[in-house]
């Protein structure tokens, strides 16, 4: 009887989570946890920018050389989320200042963070991709 009750609760939790995928950011119940921030970021990274996003990017193209390298690292193919130490190594930015640089990019809407299995993880936003692209075109 306890097993059937547990399965019924789990089935209900799964049903609720998947029926409202577009509305939840985190759901936890009966040993099941769904975090939609990760899925949203993956979709955002694979979507073409809108005209509004492209125009906004043109007004925010004031990247430093280090910030540009960080945004390039955050766009590495095959990865949606990156750890700060990995980004620091790839962007050749000192590990002691990478956290501040990533926080600054996040405050400007160019990056975002989440929670990974080994700590804080970072991803580029659609605006960040567009700003970095504008920066590359301008400095080419």
Coordinates of C-alpha atoms in Angstrom, one line a residue:
X1 CA 0.0 0.0 0.0
X2 CA 2.9 2.4 0.8
X3 CA 4.5 1.7 -2.5
X4 CA 1.4 2.5 -4.5
X5 CA 0.9 5.7 -2.5
X6 CA 4.5 6.7 -3.2
X7 CA 4.1 6.0 -6.9
X8 CA 0.9 8.0 -7.1
X9 CA 2.5 11.0 -5.4
X10 CA 5.5 10.8 -7.8
X11 CA 3.2 10.5 -10.8
X12 CA 1.2 13.5 -9.7
X13 CA 4.4 15.5 -9.1
X14 CA 5.7 14.6 -12.6
X15 CA 2.3 15.5 -14.1
X16 CA 2.3 18.9 -12.5
X17 CA 5.8 19.7 -13.5
X18 CA 5.4 18.8 -17.1
X19 CA 1.9 20.4 -17.5
X20 CA 3.3 23.8 -16.5
X21 CA 6.8 23.8 -18.0
X22 CA 6.5 27.3 -19.3
X23 CA 5.4 28.7 -15.9
X24 CA 7.8 27.1 -13.4
X25 CA 11.4 27.9 -12.6
X26 CA 11.9 25.2 -10.0
X27 CA 9.8 22.3 -8.9
X28 CA 10.6 19.8 -6.2
X29 CA 8.5 17.0 -4.9
X30 CA 8.6 13.2 -4.1
X31 CA 12.2 13.0 -5.0
X32 CA 11.8 14.7 -8.3
X33 CA 13.3 18.1 -9.1
X34 CA 12.9 20.2 -12.2
X35 CA 14.8 23.5 -12.8
X36 CA 13.6 25.3 -15.9
X37 CA 16.3 28.0 -15.8
X38 CA 18.7 25.5 -17.4
X39 CA 16.3 24.5 -20.2
X40 CA 15.4 28.2 -20.9
X41 CA 19.1 29.1 -21.2
X42 CA 19.7 26.3 -23.6
X43 CA 16.8 27.4 -25.8
X44 CA 17.9 31.0 -25.6
X45 CA 21.4 30.1 -26.8
X46 CA 20.0 28.3 -29.8
X47 CA 17.6 31.0 -30.9
X48 CA 18.2 33.8 -33.4
X49 CA 18.2 37.3 -31.9
X50 CA 15.3 39.6 -32.4
X51 CA 15.7 43.0 -34.1
X52 CA 15.1 44.6 -30.7
X53 CA 17.9 42.5 -29.2
X54 CA 20.3 43.5 -32.0
X55 CA 19.5 47.2 -31.6
X56 CA 20.0 47.0 -27.8
X57 CA 23.3 45.3 -28.4
X58 CA 24.5 48.2 -30.5
X59 CA 23.9 50.6 -27.6
X60 CA 25.8 48.4 -25.1
X61 CA 28.9 47.6 -27.1
X62 CA 31.5 49.0 -24.6
X63 CA 33.3 45.8 -23.7
X64 CA 36.8 45.7 -22.4
X65 CA 39.2 43.2 -23.9
X66 CA 38.9 40.9 -20.9
X67 CA 35.0 41.1 -21.0
X68 CA 35.1 40.2 -24.7
X69 CA 37.3 37.1 -24.0
X70 CA 35.0 36.0 -21.2
X71 CA 32.0 36.3 -23.4
X72 CA 33.8 34.3 -26.1
X73 CA 34.6 31.6 -23.5
X74 CA 31.0 31.5 -22.4
X75 CA 30.0 30.7 -26.0
X76 CA 32.3 27.8 -26.5
X77 CA 30.5 25.2 -28.6
X78 CA 29.2 22.2 -26.8
X79 CA 28.7 24.1 -23.5
X80 CA 25.8 26.1 -22.2
X81 CA 27.0 26.6 -18.7
X82 CA 30.6 27.1 -17.6
X83 CA 32.4 27.3 -14.2
X84 CA 34.3 30.5 -13.5
X85 CA 37.7 28.7 -13.2
X86 CA 37.3 27.2 -16.6
X87 CA 36.3 30.6 -18.1
X88 CA 39.3 32.3 -16.4
X89 CA 41.7 29.8 -17.9
X90 CA 40.3 30.0 -21.4
X91 CA 40.0 33.8 -21.3
X92 CA 43.4 34.2 -19.7
X93 CA 41.9 36.3 -16.9
X94 CA 43.3 36.1 -13.4
X95 CA 41.2 33.7 -11.2
X96 CA 41.1 36.3 -8.5
X97 CA 39.2 38.9 -10.6
X98 CA 37.1 36.5 -12.7
X99 CA 34.2 36.5 -10.2
X100 CA 34.0 40.4 -10.3
X101 CA 34.1 40.4 -14.1
X102 CA 31.3 37.9 -14.3
X103 CA 29.2 39.8 -11.8
X104 CA 29.7 43.0 -13.8
X105 CA 28.6 41.2 -17.0
X106 CA 25.6 39.8 -15.2
X107 CA 24.6 43.2 -13.9
X108 CA 24.7 44.5 -17.4
X109 CA 22.5 41.7 -18.6
X110 CA 25.2 40.0 -20.7
X111 CA 25.7 36.9 -18.5
X112 CA 23.7 35.0 -16.0
X113 CA 24.5 32.5 -13.3
X114 CA 23.0 29.4 -11.8
X115 CA 23.9 26.6 -9.5
X116 CA 25.9 23.6 -10.7
X117 CA 26.9 20.4 -9.1
X118 CA 30.3 21.9 -8.2
X119 CA 29.3 25.5 -7.4
X120 CA 28.2 28.5 -9.3
X121 CA 28.0 28.2 -13.1
X122 CA 27.8 30.9 -15.8
X123 CA 26.2 31.3 -19.2
X124 CA 26.0 34.1 -21.8
X125 CA 22.6 35.7 -22.4
X126 CA 21.1 36.5 -25.8
X127 CA 22.0 40.1 -25.3
X128 CA 25.5 39.1 -24.3
X129 CA 25.9 37.1 -27.6
X130 CA 24.7 40.1 -29.6
X131 CA 27.0 42.6 -27.8
X132 CA 30.0 40.3 -28.2
X133 CA 29.1 39.9 -31.9
X134 CA 28.8 43.7 -32.4
X135 CA 32.1 44.2 -30.6
X136 CA 33.8 41.6 -33.0
X137 CA 32.4 43.3 -36.0
X138 CA 33.4 46.8 -34.8
X139 CA 36.9 45.7 -34.0
X140 CA 37.5 43.5 -37.1

